[in-house]
mmCIF file of C-alpha atoms in Angstrom:
data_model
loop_
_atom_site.group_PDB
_atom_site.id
_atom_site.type_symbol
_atom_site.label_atom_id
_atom_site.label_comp_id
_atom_site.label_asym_id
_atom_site.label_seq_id
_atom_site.Cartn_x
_atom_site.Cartn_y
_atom_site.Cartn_z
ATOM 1 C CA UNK A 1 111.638 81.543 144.452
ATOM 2 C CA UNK A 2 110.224 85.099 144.020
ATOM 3 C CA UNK A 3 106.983 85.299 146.616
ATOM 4 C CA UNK A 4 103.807 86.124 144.768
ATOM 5 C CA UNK A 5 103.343 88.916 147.417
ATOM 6 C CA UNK A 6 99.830 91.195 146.395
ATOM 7 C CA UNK A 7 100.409 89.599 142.686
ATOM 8 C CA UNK A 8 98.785 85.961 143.399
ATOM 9 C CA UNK A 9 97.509 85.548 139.979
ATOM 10 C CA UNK A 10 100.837 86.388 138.427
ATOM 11 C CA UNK A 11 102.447 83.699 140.359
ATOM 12 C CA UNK A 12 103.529 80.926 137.605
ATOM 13 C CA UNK A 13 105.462 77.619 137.913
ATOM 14 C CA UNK A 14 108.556 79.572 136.184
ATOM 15 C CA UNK A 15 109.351 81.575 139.383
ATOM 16 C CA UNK A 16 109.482 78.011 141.345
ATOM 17 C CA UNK A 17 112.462 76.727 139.539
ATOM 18 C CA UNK A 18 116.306 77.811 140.647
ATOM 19 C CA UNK A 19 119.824 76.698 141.077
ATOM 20 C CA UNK A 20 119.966 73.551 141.665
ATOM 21 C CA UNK A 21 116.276 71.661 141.954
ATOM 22 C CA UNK A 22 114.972 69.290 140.135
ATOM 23 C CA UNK A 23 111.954 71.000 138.093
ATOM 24 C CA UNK A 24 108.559 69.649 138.485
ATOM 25 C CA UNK A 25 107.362 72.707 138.547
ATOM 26 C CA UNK A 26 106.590 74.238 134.679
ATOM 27 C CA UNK A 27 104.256 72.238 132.554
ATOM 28 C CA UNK A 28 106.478 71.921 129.605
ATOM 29 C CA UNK A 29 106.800 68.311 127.932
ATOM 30 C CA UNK A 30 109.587 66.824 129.215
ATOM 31 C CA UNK A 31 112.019 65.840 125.998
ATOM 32 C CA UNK A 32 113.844 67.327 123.094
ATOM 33 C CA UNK A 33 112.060 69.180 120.408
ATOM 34 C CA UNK A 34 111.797 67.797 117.224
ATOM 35 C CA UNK A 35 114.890 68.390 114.512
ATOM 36 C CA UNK A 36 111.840 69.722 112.387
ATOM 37 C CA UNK A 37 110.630 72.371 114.986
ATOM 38 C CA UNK A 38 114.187 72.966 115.506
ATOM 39 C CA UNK A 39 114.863 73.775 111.570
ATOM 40 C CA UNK A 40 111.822 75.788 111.339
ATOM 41 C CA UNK A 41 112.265 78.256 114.401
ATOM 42 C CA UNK A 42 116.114 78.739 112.878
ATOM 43 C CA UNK A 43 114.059 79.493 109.207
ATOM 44 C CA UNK A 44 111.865 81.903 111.066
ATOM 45 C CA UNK A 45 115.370 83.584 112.395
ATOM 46 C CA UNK A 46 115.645 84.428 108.307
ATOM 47 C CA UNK A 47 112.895 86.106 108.082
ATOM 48 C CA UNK A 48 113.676 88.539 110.866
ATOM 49 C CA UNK A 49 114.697 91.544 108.805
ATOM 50 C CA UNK A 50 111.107 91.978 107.350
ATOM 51 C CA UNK A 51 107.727 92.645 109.231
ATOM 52 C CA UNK A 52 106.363 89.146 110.388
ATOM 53 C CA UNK A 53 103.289 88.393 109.321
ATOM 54 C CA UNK A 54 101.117 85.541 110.984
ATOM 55 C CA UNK A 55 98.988 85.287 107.476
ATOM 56 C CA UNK A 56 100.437 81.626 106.136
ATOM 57 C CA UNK A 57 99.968 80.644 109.605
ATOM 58 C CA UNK A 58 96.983 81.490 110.133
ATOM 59 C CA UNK A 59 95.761 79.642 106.832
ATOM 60 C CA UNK A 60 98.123 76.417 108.027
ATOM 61 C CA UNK A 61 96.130 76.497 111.909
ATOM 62 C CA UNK A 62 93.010 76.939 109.645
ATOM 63 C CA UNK A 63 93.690 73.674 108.146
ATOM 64 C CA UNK A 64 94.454 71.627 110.681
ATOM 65 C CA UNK A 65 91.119 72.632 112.938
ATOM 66 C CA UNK A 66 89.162 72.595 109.609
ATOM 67 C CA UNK A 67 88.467 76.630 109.830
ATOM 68 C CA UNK A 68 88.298 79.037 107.917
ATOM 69 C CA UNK A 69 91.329 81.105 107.985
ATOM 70 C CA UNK A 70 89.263 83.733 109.249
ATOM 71 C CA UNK A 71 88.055 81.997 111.963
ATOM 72 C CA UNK A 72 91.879 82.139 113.260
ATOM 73 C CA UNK A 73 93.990 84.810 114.843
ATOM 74 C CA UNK A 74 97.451 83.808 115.873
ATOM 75 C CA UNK A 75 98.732 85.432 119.116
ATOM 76 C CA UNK A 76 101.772 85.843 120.816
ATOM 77 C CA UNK A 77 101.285 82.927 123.266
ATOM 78 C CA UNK A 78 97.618 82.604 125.063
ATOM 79 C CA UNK A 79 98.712 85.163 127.181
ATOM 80 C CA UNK A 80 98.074 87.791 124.603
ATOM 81 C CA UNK A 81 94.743 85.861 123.258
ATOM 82 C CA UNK A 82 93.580 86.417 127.150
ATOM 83 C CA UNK A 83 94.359 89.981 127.155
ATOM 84 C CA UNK A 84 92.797 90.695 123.643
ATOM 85 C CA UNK A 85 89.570 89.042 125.428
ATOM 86 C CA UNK A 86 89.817 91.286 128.217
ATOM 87 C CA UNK A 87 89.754 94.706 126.524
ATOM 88 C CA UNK A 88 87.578 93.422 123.977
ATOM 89 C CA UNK A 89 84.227 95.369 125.270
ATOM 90 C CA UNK A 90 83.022 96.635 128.543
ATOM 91 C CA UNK A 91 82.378 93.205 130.124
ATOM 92 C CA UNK A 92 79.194 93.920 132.755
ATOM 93 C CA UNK A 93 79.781 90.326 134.522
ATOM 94 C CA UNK A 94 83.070 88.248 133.434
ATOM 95 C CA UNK A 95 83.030 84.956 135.133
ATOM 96 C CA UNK A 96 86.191 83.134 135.739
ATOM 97 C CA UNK A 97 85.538 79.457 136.970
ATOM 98 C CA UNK A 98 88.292 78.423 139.291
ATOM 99 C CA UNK A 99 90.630 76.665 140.492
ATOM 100 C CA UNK A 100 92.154 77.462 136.906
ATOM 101 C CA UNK A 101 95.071 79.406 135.227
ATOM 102 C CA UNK A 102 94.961 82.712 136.638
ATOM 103 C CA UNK A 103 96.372 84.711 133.529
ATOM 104 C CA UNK A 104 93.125 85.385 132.612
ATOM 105 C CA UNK A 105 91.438 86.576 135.766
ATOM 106 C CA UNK A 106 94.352 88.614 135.834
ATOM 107 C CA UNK A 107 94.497 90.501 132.586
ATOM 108 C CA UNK A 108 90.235 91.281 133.129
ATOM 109 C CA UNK A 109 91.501 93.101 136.757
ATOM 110 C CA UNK A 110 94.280 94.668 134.387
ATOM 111 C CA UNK A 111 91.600 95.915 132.034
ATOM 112 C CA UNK A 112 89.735 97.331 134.926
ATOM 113 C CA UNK A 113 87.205 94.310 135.413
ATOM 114 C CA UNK A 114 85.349 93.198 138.199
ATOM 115 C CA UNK A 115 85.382 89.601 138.217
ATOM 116 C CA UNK A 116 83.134 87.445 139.975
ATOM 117 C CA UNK A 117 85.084 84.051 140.798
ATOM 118 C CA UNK A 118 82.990 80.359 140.252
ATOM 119 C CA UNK A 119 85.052 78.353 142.724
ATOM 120 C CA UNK A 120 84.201 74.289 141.816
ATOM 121 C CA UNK A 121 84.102 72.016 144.966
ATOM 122 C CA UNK A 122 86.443 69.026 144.743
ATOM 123 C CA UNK A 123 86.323 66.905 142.300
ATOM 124 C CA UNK A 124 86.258 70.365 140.638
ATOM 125 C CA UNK A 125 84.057 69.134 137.795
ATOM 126 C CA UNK A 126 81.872 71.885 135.975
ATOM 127 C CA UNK A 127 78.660 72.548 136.832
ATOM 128 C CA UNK A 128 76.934 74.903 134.200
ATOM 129 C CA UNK A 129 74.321 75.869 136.490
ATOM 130 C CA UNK A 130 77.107 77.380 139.087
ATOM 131 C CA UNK A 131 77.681 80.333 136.808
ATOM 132 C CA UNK A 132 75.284 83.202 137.140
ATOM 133 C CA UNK A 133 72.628 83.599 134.359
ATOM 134 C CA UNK A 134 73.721 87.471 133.894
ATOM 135 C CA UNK A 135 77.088 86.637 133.246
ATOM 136 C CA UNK A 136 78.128 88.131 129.658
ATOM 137 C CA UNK A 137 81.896 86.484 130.065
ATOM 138 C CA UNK A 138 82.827 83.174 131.003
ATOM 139 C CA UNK A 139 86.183 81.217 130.686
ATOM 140 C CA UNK A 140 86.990 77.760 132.084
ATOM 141 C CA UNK A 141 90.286 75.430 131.219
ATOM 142 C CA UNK A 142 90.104 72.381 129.795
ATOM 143 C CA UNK A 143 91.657 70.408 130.735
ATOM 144 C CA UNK A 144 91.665 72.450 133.222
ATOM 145 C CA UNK A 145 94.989 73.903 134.897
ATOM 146 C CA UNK A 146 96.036 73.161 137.986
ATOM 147 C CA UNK A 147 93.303 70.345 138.483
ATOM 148 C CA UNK A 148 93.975 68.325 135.559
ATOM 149 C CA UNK A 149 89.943 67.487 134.978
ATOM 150 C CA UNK A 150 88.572 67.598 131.546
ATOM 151 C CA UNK A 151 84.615 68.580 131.071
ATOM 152 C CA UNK A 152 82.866 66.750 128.569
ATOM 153 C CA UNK A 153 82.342 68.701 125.960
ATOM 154 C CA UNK A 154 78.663 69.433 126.379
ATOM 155 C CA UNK A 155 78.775 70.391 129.907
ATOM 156 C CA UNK A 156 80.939 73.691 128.321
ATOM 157 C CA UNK A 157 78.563 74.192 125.648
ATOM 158 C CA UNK A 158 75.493 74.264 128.247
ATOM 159 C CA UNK A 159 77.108 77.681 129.184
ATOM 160 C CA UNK A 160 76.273 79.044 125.881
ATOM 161 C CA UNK A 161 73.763 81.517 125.784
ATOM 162 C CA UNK A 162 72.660 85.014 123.737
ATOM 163 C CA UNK A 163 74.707 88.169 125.059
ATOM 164 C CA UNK A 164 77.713 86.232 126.229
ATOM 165 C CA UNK A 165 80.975 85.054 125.117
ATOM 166 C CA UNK A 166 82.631 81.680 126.466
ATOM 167 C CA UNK A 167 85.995 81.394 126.282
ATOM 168 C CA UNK A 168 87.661 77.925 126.836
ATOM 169 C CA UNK A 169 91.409 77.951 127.142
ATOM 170 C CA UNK A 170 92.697 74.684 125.423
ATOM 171 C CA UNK A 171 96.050 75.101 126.442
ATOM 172 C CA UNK A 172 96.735 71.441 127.233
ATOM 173 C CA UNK A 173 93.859 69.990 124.947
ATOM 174 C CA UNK A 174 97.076 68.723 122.771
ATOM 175 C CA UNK A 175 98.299 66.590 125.650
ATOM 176 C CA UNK A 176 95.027 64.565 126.291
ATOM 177 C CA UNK A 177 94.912 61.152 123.694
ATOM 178 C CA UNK A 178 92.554 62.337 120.664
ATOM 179 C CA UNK A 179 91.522 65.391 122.096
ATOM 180 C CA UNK A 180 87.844 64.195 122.561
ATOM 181 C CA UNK A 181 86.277 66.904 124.649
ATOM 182 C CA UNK A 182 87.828 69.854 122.519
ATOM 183 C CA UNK A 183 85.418 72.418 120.803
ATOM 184 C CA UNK A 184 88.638 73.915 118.324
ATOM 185 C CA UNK A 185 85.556 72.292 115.311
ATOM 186 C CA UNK A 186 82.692 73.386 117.108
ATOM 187 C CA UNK A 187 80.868 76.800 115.274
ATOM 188 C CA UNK A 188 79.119 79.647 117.576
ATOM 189 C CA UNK A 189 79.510 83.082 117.427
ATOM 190 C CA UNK A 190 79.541 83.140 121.546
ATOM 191 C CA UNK A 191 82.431 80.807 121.590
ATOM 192 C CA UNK A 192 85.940 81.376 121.732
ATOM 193 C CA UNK A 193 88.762 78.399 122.049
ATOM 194 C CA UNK A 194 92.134 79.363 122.905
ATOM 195 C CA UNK A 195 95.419 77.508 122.475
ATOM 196 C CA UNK A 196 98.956 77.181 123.166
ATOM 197 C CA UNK A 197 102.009 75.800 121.596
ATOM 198 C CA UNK A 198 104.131 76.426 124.746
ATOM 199 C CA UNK A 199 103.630 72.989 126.813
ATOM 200 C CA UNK A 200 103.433 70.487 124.297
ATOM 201 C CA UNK A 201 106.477 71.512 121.814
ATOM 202 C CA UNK A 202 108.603 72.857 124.438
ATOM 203 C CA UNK A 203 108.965 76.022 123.235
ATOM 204 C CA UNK A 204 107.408 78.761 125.745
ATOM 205 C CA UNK A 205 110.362 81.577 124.728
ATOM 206 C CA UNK A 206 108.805 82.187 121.372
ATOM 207 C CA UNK A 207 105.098 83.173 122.337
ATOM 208 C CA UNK A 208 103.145 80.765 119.812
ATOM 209 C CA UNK A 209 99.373 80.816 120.524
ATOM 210 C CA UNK A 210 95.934 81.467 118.989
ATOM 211 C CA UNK A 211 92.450 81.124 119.359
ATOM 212 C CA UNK A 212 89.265 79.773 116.736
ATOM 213 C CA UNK A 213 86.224 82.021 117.017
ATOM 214 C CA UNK A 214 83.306 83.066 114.118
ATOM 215 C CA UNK A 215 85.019 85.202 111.785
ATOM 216 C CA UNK A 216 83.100 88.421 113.219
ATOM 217 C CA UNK A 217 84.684 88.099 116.657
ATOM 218 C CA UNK A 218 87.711 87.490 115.378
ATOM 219 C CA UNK A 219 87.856 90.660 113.373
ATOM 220 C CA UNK A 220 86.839 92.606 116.532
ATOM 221 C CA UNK A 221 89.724 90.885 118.746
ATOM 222 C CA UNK A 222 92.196 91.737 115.784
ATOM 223 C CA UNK A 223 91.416 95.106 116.005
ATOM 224 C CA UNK A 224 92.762 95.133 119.157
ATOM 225 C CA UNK A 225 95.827 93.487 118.569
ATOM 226 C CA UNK A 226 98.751 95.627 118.661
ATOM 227 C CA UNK A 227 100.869 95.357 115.174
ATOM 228 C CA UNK A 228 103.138 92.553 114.504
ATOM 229 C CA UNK A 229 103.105 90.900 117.908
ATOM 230 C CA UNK A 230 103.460 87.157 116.162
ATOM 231 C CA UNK A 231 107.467 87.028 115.328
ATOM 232 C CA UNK A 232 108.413 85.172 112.834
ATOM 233 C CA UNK A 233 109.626 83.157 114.598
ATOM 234 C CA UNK A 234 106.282 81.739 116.429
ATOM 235 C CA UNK A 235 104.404 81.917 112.556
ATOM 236 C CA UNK A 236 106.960 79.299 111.988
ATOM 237 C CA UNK A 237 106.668 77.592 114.381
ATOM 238 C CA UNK A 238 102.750 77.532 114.068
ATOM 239 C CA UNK A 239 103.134 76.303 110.657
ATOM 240 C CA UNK A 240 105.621 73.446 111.522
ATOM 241 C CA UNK A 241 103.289 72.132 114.334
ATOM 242 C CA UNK A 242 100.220 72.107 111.889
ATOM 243 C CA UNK A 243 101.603 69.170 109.528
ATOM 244 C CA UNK A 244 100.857 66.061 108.986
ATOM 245 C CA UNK A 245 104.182 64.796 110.799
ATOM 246 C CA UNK A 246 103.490 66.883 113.604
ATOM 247 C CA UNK A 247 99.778 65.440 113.874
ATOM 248 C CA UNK A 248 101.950 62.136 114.594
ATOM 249 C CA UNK A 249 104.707 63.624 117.141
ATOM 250 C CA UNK A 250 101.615 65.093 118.934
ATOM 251 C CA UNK A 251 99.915 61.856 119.276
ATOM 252 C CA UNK A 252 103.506 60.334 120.240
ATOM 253 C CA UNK A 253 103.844 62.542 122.758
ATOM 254 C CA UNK A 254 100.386 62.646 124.182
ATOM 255 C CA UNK A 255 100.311 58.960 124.736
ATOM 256 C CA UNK A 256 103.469 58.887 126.273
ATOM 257 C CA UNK A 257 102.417 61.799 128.723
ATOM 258 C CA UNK A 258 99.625 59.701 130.086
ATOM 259 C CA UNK A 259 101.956 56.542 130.928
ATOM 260 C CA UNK A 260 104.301 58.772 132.659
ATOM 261 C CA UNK A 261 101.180 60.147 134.464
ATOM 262 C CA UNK A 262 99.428 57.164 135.300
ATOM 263 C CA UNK A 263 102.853 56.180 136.792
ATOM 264 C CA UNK A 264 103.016 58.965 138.756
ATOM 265 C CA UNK A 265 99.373 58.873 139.949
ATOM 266 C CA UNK A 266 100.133 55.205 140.630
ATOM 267 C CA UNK A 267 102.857 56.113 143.164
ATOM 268 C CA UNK A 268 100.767 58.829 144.891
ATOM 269 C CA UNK A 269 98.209 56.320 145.646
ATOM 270 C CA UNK A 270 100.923 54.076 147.052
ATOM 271 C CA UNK A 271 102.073 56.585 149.409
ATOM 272 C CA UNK A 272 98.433 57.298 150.220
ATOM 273 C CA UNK A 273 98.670 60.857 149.175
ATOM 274 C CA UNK A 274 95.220 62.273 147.720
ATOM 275 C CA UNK A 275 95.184 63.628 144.073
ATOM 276 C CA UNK A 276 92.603 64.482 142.106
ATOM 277 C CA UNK A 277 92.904 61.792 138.659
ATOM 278 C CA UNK A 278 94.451 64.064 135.886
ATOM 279 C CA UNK A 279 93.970 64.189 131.737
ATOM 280 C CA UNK A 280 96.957 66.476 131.174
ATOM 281 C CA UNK A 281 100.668 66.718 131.720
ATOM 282 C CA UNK A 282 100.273 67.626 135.794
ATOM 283 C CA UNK A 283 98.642 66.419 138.860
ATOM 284 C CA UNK A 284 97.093 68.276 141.509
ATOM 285 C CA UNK A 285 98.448 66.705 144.804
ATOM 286 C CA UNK A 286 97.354 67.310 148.540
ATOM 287 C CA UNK A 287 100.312 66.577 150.213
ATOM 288 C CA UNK A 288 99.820 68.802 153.467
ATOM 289 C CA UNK A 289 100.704 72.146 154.779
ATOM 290 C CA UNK A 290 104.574 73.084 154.553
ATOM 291 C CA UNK A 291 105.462 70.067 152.488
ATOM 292 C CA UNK A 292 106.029 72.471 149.351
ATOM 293 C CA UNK A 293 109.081 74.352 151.381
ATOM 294 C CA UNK A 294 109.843 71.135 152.704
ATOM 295 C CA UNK A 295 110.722 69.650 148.882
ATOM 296 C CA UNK A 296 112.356 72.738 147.974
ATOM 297 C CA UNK A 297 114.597 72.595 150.703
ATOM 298 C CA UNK A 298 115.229 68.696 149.902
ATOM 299 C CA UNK A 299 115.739 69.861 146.060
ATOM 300 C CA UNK A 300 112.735 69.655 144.258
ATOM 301 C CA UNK A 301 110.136 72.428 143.315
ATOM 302 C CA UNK A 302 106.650 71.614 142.435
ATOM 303 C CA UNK A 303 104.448 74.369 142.000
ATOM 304 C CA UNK A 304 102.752 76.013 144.975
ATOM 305 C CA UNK A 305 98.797 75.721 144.387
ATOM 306 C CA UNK A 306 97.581 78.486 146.985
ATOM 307 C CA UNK A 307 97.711 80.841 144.207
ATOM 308 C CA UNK A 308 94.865 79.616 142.384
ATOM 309 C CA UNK A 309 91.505 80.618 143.819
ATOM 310 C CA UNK A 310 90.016 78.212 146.006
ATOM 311 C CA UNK A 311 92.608 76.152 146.815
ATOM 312 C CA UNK A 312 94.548 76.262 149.934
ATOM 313 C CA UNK A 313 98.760 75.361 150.919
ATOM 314 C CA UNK A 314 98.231 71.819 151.091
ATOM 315 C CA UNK A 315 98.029 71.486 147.739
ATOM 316 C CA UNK A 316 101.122 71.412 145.047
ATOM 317 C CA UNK A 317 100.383 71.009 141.075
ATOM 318 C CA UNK A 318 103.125 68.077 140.100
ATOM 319 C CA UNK A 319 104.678 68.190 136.511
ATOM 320 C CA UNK A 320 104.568 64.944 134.781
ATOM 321 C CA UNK A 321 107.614 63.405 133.880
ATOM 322 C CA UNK A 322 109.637 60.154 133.213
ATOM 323 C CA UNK A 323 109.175 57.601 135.347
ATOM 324 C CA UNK A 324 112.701 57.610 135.676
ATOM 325 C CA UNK A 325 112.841 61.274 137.022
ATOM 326 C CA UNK A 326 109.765 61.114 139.172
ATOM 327 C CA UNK A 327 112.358 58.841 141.951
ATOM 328 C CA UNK A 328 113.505 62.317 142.883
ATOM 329 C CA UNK A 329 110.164 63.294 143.570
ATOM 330 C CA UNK A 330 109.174 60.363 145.508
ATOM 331 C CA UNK A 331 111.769 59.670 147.052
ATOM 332 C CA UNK A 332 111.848 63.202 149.019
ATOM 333 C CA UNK A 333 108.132 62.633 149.449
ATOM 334 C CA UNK A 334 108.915 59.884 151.235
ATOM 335 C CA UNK A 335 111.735 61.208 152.970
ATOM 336 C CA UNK A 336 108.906 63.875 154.469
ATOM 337 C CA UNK A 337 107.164 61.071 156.223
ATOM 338 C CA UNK A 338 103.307 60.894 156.842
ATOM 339 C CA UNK A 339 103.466 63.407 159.386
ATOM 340 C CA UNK A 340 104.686 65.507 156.972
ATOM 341 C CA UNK A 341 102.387 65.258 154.467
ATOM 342 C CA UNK A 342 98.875 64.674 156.294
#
């Protein structure tokens, strides 16, 4: 595992997994892709010998959010969507509320930001009133990555307000049955909704992402985008996972993420280790200091939590998978003992 070193919020669960352990470390459903994703990423391969452009699948994301088309830019991946945010204007206060995905806080430093952290208390739920009236730049997960806690939609909207911009990254919206807190439908010119198709299709080598705004901010954040940075590849893809039949894999697959959660959550509680109850494909587990090395060294990498602003080494963020696979898991858990994990 490379160490995060002076780079903390460039640590991601990728650089947990190696030879040999079991993953439970990258939020990435755990399955095959569908033989329809599958055909379309090998139709995108076609269209490699021309300039990509992200046009039709723009107009397909349109569609399925019930947008305008330009009320959509695709991006390669959120990653990019954060970084278009970042250099956007001259940001006097960006607010990141945390513990969340650090990517962004990260690309505002990059972009020569100051960034004034909102650190949530456990249960880690939002409270609008924790972020600082003068702040022209707010972004918050939700569900919210590594803690797993969805805010009702309303308590996000509270943080809208003239002369700032909030940005919600909906990254693993598509894993939570119906989506009922999301705001991908919900007009205002100061809000910005961000998502990935990474996590829930399996695919996080072909940078697929892209974010709903009013058609004016959108425009601006194009502007900024460097030329053809969607491959054809992730328009395809995009497209494909905007249809009708992947409206029903999508639902598939989010229902069967939250048995496979609940099961895991379930055995957690067993064991009497604390968690904090998740709506997406993780869980955020406080198993005690040094028990992270210790499952590495029995075979199993979760991702360290430490990382993310204002939390601390007892805690590990838990991929969710098959019941069948979480044994491995549990079992070295147990193996730890309580010492181990107090």
């Amino acid at each position: 595992m490379a160490d995060p070193g002076d780079r903390p919020l460039r640590h991601h669960g990728d650089a947990e997994v190696g030879t040999g352990l079991v993953d439970f470390a990258v939020n990435v459903y755990d399955g095959p892709r569908p033989a329809w994703l599958d055909a379309a990423l090998r139709a995108g391969l076609d269209d490699a010998a021309s300039y990509p452009s992200a046009g039709a699948a723009e107009a397909a994301i349109a569609a399925r959010h019930g947008r305008d088309p330009s009320e959509v830019l695709a991006t390669a991946g959120a990653a990019e969507a954060f970084s278009l945010v970042a250099r956007l204007r001259p940001w006097r206060r960006p607010v990141v509320v945390h513990p969340q995905f650090t990517e962004p806080h990260a690309a505002l430093l990059q972009a020569g930001h100051a960034v004034t952290e909102v650190v949530l208390a456990e249960p880690f739920e939002l409270d609008p009133s924790a972020v600082p009236d003068d702040a022209d730049l707010v972004v918050i997960g939700n569900p919210t990555n590594p803690t797993g806690v969805l805010h009702p939609a309303p308590a996000i909207t509270a943080l809208l307000r003239p002369g700032r911009v909030v940005v919600v990254d909906e990254a693993f919206m598509d894993a939570v049955p119906g989506e009922p807190a999301t705001l991908t439908r919900h007009r205002d010119p100061r809000l910005l909704v961000i998502r990935s198709l990474t996590k829930h299709w399996g695919i996080p080598g072909v940078r697929a992402g892209y974010l709903l705004a009013d058609a004016r901010l959108v425009r601006e954040l194009r502007d900024g985008q460097v030329p053809w940075s969607v491959a054809s590849t992730a328009s395809a893809a995009m497209i494909a996972c905007s249809t009708d039949e992947a409206a029903v894999e999508s639902r598939r697959r989010s229902g069967q993420i939250a048995t496979w959660r609940r099961d895991l959550e379930e055995s957690l509680s067993t064991m009497g280790i604390h968690h904090i109850p998740s709506q997406a494909s993780f869980v955020l587990a406080q198993v005690g200091v040094g028990a992270h090395g210790a499952l590495r060294d029995a075979g199993v990498a979760v991702r360290r939590a430490d990382t993310f602003p204002g939390l601390d080494a007892s805690w590990v963020r838990i991929a969710v998978r098959p019941p069948e696979r979480n044994r491995s898991l549990l079992d070295a858990l147990s193996a730890l003992g309580p010492d181990a994990l107090g």
